[in-house]
Coordinates of C-alpha atoms in Angstrom, one line a residue:
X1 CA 43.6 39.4 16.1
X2 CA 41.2 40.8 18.3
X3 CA 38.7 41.2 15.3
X4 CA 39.1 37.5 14.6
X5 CA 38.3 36.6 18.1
X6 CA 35.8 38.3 18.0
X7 CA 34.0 36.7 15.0
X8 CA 35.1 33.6 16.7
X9 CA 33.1 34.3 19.9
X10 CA 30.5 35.7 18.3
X11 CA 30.0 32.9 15.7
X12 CA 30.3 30.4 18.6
X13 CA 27.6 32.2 20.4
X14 CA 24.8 31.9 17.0
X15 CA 25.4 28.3 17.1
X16 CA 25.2 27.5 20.6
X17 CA 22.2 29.8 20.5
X18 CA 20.5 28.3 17.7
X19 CA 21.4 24.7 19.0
X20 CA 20.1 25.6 22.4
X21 CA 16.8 26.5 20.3
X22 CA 16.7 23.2 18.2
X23 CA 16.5 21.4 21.5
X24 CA 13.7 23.4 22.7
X25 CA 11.6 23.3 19.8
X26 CA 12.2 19.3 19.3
X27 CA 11.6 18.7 23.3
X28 CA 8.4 21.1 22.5
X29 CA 7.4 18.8 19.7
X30 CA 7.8 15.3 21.7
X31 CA 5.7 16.8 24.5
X32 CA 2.8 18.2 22.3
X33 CA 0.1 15.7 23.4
X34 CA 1.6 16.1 27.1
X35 CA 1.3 20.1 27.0
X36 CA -2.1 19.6 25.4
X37 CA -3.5 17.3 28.1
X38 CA -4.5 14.7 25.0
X39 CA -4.3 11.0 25.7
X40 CA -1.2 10.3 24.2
X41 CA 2.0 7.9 24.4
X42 CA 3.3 10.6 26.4
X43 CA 6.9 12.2 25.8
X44 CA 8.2 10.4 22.7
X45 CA 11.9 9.9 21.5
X46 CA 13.7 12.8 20.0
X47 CA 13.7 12.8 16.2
X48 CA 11.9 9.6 15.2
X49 CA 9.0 9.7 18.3
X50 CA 7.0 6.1 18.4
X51 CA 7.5 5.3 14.9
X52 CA 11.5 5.4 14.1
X53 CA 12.9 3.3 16.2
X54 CA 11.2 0.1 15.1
X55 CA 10.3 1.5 11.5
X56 CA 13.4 -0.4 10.2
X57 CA 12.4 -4.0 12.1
X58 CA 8.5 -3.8 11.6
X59 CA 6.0 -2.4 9.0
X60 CA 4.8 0.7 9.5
X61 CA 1.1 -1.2 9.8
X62 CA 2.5 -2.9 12.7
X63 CA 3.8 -0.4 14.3
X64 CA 0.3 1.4 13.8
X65 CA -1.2 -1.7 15.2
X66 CA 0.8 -1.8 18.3
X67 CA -0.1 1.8 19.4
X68 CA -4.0 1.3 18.5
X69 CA -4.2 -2.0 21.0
X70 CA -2.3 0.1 23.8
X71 CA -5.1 3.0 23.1
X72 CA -8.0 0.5 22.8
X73 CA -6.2 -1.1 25.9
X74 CA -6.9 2.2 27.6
X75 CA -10.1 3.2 26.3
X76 CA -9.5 6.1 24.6
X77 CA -11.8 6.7 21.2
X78 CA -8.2 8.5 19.9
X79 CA -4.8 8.4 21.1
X80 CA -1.9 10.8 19.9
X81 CA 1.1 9.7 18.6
X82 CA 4.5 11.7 17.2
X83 CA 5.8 10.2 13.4
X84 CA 9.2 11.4 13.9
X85 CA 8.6 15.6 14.2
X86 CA 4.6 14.9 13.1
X87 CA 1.8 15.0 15.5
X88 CA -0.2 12.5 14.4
X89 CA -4.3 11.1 16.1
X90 CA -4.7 7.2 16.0
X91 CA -9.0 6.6 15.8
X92 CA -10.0 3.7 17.8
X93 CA -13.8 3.7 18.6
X94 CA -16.4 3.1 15.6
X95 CA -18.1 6.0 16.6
X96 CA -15.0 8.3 16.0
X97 CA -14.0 6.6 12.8
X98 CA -17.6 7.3 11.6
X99 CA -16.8 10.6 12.2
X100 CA -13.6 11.7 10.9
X101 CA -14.1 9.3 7.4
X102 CA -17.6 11.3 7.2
X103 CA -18.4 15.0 5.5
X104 CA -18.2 16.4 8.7
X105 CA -14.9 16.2 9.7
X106 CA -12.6 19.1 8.0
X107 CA -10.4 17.3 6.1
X108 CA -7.2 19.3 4.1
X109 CA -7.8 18.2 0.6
X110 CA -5.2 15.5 -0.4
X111 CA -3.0 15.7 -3.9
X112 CA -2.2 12.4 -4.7
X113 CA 0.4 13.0 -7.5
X114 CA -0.5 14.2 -11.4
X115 CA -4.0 14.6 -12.1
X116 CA -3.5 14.1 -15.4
X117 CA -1.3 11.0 -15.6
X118 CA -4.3 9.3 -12.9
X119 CA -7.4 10.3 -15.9
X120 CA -5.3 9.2 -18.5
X121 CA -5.2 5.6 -16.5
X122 CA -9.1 5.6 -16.2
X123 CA -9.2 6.3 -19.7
X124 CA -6.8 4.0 -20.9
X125 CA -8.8 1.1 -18.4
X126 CA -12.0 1.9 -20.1
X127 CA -11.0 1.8 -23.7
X128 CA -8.8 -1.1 -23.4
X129 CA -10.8 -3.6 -21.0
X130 CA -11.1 -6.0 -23.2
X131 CA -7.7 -6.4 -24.1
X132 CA -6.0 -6.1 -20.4
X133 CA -8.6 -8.9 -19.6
X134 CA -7.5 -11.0 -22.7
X135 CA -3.9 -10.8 -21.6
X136 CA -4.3 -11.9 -17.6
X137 CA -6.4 -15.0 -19.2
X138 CA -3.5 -15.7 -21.5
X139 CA -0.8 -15.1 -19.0
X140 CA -2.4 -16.7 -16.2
X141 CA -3.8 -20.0 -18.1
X142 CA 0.3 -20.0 -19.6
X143 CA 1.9 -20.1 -16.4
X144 CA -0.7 -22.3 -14.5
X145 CA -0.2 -24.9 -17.3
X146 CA 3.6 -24.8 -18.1
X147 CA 4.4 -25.5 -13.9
X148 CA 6.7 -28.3 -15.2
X149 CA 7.0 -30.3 -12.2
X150 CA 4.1 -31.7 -10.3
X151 CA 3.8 -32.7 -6.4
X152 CA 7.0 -30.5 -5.6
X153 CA 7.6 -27.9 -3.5
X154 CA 7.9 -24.8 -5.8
X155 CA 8.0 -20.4 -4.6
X156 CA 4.5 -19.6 -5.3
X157 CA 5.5 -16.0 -4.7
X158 CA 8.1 -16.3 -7.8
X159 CA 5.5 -17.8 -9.9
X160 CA 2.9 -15.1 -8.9
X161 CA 5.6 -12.5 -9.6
X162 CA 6.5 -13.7 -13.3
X163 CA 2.7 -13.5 -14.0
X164 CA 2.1 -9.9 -13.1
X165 CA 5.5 -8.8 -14.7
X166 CA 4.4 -10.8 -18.0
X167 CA 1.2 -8.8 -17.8
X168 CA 2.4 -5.1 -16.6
X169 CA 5.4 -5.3 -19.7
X170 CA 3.1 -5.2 -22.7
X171 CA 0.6 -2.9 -20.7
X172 CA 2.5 -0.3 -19.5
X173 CA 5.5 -0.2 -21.7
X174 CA 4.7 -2.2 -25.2
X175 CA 7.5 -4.9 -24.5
X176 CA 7.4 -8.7 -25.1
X177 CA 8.4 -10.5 -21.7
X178 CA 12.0 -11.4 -21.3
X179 CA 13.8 -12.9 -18.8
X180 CA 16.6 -10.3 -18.7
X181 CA 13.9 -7.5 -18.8
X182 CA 12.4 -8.8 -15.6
X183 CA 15.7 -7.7 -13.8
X184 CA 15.2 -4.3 -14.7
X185 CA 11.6 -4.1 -13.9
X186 CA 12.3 -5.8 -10.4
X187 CA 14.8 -3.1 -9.6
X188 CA 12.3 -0.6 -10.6
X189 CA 9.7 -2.0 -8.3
X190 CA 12.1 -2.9 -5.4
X191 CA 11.3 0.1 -3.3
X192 CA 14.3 1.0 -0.7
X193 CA 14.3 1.4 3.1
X194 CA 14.3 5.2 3.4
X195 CA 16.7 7.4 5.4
X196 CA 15.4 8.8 8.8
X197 CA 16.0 12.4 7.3
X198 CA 14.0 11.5 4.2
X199 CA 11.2 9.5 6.5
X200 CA 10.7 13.0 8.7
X201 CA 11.1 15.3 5.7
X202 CA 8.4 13.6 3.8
X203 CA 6.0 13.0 6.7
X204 CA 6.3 16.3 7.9
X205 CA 6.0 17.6 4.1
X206 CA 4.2 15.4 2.0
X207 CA 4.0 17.6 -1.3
X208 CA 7.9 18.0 -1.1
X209 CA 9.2 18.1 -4.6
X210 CA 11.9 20.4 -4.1
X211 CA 15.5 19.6 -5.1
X212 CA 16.0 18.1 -1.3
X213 CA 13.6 16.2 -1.7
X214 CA 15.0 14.4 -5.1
X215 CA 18.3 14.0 -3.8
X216 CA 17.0 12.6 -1.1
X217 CA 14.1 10.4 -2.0
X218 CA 15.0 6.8 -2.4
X219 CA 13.0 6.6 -5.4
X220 CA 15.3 8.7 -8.0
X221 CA 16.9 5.5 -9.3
X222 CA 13.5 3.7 -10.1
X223 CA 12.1 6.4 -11.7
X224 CA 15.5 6.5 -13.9
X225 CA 14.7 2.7 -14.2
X226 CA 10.9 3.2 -15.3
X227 CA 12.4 5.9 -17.7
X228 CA 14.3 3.7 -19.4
X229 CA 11.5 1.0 -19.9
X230 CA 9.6 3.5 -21.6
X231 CA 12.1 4.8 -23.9
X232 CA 13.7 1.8 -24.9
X233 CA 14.5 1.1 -28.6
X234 CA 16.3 -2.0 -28.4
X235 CA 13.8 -3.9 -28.2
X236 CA 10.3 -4.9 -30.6
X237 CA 6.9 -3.0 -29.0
X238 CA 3.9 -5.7 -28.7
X239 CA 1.1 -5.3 -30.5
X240 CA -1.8 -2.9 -29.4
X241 CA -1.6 0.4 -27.6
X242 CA 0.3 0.4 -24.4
X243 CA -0.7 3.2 -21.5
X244 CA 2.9 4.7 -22.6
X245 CA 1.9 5.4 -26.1
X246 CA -1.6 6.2 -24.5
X247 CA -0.2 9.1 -22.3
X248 CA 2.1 10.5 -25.5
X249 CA -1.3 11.1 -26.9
X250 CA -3.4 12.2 -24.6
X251 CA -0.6 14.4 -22.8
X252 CA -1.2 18.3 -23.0
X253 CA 2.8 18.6 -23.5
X254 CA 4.3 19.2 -26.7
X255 CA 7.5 17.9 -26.0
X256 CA 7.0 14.4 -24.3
X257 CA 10.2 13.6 -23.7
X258 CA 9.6 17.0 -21.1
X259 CA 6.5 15.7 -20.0
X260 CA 8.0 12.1 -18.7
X261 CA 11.4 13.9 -17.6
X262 CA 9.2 16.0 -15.0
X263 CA 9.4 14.2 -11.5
X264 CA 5.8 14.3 -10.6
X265 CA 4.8 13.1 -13.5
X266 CA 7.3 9.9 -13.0
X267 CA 6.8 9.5 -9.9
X268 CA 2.7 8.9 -10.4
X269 CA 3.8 6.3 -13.0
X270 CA 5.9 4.4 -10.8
X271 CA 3.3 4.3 -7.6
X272 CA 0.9 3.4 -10.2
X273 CA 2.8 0.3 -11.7
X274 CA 3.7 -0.3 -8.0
X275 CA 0.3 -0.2 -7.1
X276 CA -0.9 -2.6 -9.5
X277 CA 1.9 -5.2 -9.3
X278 CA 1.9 -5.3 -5.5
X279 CA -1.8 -5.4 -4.6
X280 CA -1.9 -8.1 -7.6
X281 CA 1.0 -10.1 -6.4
X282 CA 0.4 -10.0 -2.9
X283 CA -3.1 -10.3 -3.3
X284 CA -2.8 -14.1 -4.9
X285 CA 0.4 -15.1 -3.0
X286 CA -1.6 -14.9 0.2
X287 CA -4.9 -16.4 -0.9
X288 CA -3.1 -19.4 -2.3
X289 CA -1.1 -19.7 0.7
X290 CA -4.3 -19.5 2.8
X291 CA -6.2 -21.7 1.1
X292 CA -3.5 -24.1 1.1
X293 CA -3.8 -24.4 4.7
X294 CA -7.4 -24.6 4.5
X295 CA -8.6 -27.1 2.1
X296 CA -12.0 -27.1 2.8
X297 CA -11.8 -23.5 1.4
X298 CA -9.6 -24.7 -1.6
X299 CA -12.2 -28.2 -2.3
X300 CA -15.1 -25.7 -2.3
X301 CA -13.3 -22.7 -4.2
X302 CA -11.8 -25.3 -7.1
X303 CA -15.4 -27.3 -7.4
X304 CA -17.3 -23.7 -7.9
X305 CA -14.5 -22.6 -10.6
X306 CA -15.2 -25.8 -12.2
X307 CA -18.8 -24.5 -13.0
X308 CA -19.2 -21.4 -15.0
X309 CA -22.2 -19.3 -12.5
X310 CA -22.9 -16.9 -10.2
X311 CA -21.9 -18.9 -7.4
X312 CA -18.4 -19.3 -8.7
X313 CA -17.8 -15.7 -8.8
X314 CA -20.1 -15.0 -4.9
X315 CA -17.4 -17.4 -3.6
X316 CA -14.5 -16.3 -5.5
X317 CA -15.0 -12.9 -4.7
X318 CA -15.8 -13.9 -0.8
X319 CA -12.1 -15.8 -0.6
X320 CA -10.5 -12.7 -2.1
X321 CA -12.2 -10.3 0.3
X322 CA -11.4 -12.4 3.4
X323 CA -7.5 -12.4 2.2
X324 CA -8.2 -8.5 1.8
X325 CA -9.1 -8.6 5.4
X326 CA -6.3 -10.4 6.6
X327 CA -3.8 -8.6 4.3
X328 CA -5.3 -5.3 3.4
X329 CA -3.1 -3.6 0.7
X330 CA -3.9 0.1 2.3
X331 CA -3.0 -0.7 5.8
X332 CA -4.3 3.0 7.2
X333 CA -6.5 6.1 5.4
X334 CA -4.6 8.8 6.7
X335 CA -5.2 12.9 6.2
X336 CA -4.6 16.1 7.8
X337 CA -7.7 18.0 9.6
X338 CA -8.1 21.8 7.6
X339 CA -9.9 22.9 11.4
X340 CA -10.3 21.7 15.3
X341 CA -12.5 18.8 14.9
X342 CA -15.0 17.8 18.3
X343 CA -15.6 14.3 18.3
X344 CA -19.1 13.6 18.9
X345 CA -20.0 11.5 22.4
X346 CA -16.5 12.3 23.3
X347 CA -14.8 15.2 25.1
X348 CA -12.1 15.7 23.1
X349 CA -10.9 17.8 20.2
X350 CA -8.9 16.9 17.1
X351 CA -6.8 19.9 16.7
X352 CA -6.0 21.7 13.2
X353 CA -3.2 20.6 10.9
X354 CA -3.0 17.2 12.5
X355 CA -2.5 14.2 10.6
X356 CA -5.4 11.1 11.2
X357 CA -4.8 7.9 10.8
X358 CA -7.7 5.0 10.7
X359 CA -4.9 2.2 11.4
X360 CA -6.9 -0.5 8.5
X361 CA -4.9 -3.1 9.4
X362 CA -5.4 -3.0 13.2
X363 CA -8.9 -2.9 13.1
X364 CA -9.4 -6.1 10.0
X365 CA -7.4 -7.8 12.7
X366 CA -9.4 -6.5 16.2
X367 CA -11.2 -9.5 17.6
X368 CA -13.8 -7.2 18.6
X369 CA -15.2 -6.5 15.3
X370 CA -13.7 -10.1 13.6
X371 CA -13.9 -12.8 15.8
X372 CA -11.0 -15.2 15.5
X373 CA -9.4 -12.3 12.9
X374 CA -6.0 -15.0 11.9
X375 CA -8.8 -17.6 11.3
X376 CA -9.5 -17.8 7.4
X377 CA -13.5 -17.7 6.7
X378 CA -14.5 -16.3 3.5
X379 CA -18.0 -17.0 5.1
X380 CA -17.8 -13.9 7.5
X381 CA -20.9 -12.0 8.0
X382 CA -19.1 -8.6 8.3
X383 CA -17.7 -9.2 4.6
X384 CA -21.5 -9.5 2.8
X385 CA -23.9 -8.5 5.4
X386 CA -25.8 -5.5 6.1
X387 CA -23.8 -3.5 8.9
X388 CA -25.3 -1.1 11.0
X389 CA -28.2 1.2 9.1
X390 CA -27.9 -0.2 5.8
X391 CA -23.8 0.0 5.3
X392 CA -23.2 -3.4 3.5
X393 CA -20.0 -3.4 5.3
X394 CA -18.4 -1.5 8.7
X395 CA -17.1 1.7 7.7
X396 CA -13.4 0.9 8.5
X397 CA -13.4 -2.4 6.1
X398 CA -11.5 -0.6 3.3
X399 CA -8.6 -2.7 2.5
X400 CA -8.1 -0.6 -0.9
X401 CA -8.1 3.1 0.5
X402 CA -11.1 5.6 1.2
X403 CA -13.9 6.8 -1.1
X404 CA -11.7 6.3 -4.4
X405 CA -9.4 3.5 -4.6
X406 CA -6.0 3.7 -4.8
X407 CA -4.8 3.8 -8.4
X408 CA -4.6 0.7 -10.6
X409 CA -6.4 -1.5 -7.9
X410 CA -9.3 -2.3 -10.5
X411 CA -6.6 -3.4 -13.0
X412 CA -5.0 -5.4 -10.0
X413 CA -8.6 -6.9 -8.9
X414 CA -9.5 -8.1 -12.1
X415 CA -5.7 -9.9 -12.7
X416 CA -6.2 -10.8 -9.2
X417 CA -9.7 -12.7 -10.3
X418 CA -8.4 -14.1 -13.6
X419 CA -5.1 -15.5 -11.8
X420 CA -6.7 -17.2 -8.9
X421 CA -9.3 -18.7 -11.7
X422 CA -6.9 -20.1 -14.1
X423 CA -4.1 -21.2 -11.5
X424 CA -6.8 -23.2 -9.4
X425 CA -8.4 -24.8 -12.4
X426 CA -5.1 -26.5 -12.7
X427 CA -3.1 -26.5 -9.5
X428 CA -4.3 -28.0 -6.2
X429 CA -1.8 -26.3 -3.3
X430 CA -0.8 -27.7 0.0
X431 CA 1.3 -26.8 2.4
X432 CA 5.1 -28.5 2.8
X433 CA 7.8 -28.6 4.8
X434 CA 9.1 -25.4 3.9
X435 CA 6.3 -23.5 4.0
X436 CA 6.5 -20.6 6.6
X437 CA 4.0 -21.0 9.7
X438 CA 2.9 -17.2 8.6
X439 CA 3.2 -15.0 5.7
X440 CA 5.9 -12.4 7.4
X441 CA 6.3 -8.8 6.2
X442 CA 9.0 -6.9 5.0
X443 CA 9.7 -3.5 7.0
X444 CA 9.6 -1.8 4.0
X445 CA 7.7 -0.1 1.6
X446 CA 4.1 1.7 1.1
X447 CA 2.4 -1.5 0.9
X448 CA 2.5 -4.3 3.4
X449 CA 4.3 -7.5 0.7
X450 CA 5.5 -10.9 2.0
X451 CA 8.8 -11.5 2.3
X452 CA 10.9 -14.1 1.4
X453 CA 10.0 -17.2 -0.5
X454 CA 6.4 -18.7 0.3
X455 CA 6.9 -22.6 -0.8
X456 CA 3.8 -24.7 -1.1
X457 CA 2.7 -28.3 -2.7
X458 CA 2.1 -27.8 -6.1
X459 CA 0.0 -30.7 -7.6
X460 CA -1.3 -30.5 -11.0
X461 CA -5.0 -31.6 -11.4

């Protein structure tokens, strides 16, 4: 017995011991901008720090916004933050944003998934243009002109939705549209509210692939979804190549069925497919609900369409980079520093392995750079004028990501183009009595989406 006890004690001891430790080490953690003497938030909650404990109820873009007005409030070029256990630097001033998106600032090169599946796409975009353009005019022009009912109040965002699905299917998978296969595609779209472990596990290691990380990511039953899509055999391929037959040839595997199976591989197919159908989506759900409540936009936008010139495409594109102001699909450009970083002008020091974030969605909506920023005007200067020496536009307008774009945003740009074209050659849109007052987001996912139903006036011209 007195062996037991012992055991007993002692193992009470390790784990009072190593819980004593975990406290110190967190309390260390929430107090790292404190210790440092770096303008900061200050002591931040355990565990989730200034991000957890709205990140169910708000966007993360919100919640990015929130903390850069308090900095800005403050006058700080930078402020730090803590992302559950990550110390993370908010830019504020143009001058530091300059900076840390420049050459100059270290940056610790960033993997964004399977190098080979992301050439494939660029391949498969060059040598099938033609035919990805051919579809959005069809699908588009189908389901502007088959709205059944006129002068009703109809769920644009529904609409929207059925068009990108109709034009991902035969793209990415081969299959023929189908009501009963848009449940399936939905579900592997949907993307689900994280868990707080999988939130700080992911944020503090962002390359995590190992088996933790799949049981825990909330994206292991999509990808089982998106594996299905591409394997099915119950139903007739369309026509032409799709990017799935496209990757079976131009994959380096021998055994595909391998190649697909392997996680990374999946999960750069699925943020590429989500890429494309949310940036799309959300793209023309909020410029139709915009220019439905401005209608000197929309009686201006629809008489340019009806004439085939440059001017139709100067103010087409100008609409759809105003709603890419207002509703960037990248909400921040984030990356970790490789070394300490000075900021020029500015007596402060951006330590090593610290995560940056240029909040994008904060500063397309700071009055100080757009005046009036909820006010719709396609006509802004900052948009199409020279900024500063010789940028055509400030260096933080980059509502699609850093130097590259994020992947499939041309492919969602030009449905994007096409939609808007064919839907408001036929549709004029006002708004009704249920339309919401403001496009609200959901809490969660990558990219900022509207949620709920968006009901607008649907007349047919």
């Amino acid at each position: 017995m007195p062996i037991a006890e012992f055991w007993i004690a002692f193992g009470t001891t390790v784990l009072l011991v190593a819980g004593v430790g975990v406290c110190l080490l967190l309390d260390k953690r929430r107090s790292l901008w404190v210790d440092r003497r770096f303008p900061g938030t200050g002591r931040a909650p355990v565990l989730w720090g200034d991000y957890g404990a709205t990140g169910y109820l708000e966007h993360r873009a919100h919640t990015n916004q929130r903390l850069y007005r308090l900095f800005k409030a403050r006058k700080w070029p930078v402020g730090g933050a803590i992302q559950y256990l990550t110390p993370v630097v908010i830019v504020v001033d143009q001058r530091a944003i300059d900076f840390v998106l420049g050459d100059e600032c270290i940056k610790i090169p960033t993997v964004r998934g399977n190098g080979e599946v992301i050439a494939s796409w660029t391949d498969f975009e060059e040598e099938h243009y033609e035919a990805m353009l051919n579809l959005a005019m069809a699908e588009s022009t189908n389901i502007a002109s088959t709205v059944s009912v006129t002068g009703t109040e109809l769920d644009v965002k529904s609409i929207v939705e059925q068009y990108t699905v109709r034009v991902l299917l035969p793209i990415f998978f081969g299959l023929q549209y189908e009501p009963s296969l848009e449940v399936a595609v939905r579900e592997m779209l949907h993307e689900c509210a994280p868990s707080l472990l999988w939130s700080i596990l992911s944020t503090a290691l962002p390359a995590m692939g190992s088996t933790m990380g799949r049981i825990l990511d909330p994206n292991r039953l999509a990808c089982g979804r998106l594996e299905e899509l591409m394997f099915s055999t119950e139903r007739e391929p369309k026509s032409g190549e799709n990017f799935s037959s496209f990757l079976k040839r131009k994959t380096t595997q021998v055994d595909w069925t391998e190649a697909v199976s392997f996680d990374r591989n999946k999960r750069t197919l699925l943020e590429l497919v989500r890429n494309v159908f949310y940036i799309a989506s959300g793209t023309i759900i909020a410029c139709l609900y915009e220019i439905a409540s401005n209608q000197g936009v929309q009686t201006r936008l629809h008489e340019a369409l009806q004439h085939s010139t440059d001017s139709m495409t100067d103010y087409l594109d100008n609409v759809i980079g105003e709603t890419l102001r207002k509703y960037p699909p990248v909400h921040e450009i984030s990356f970790s520093t490789l070394t300490s970083n000075r900021l020029p002008d500015f007596d402060v020091v951006i330590p090593r392995n610290t995560r940056v974030i240029v909040p994008t969605y904060a500063l397309h909506r700071d009055p100080d750079h757009y005046p009036s920023p909820l006010c719709f005007d396609p006509e802004r200067p900052a948009l199409r004028a020279p900024h500063g020496a010789g940028k055509p536009y400030p260096s933080f307008y980059r509502p699609l990501g850093e130097k590259a774009y994020v992947n499939g945003s041309n492919f969602a740009l030009l449905m994007v183009r096409v939609g808007l074209s064919n839907m408001l050659v036929h549709w004029r849109v006002d708004l009704a009595a249920g339309s919401p007052r403001e496009l609200e987001v959901s809490a969660e996912g990558s990219i900022p989406y509207t949620s709920g139903k968006v009901r607008l006036m649907i007349t047919k011209r």
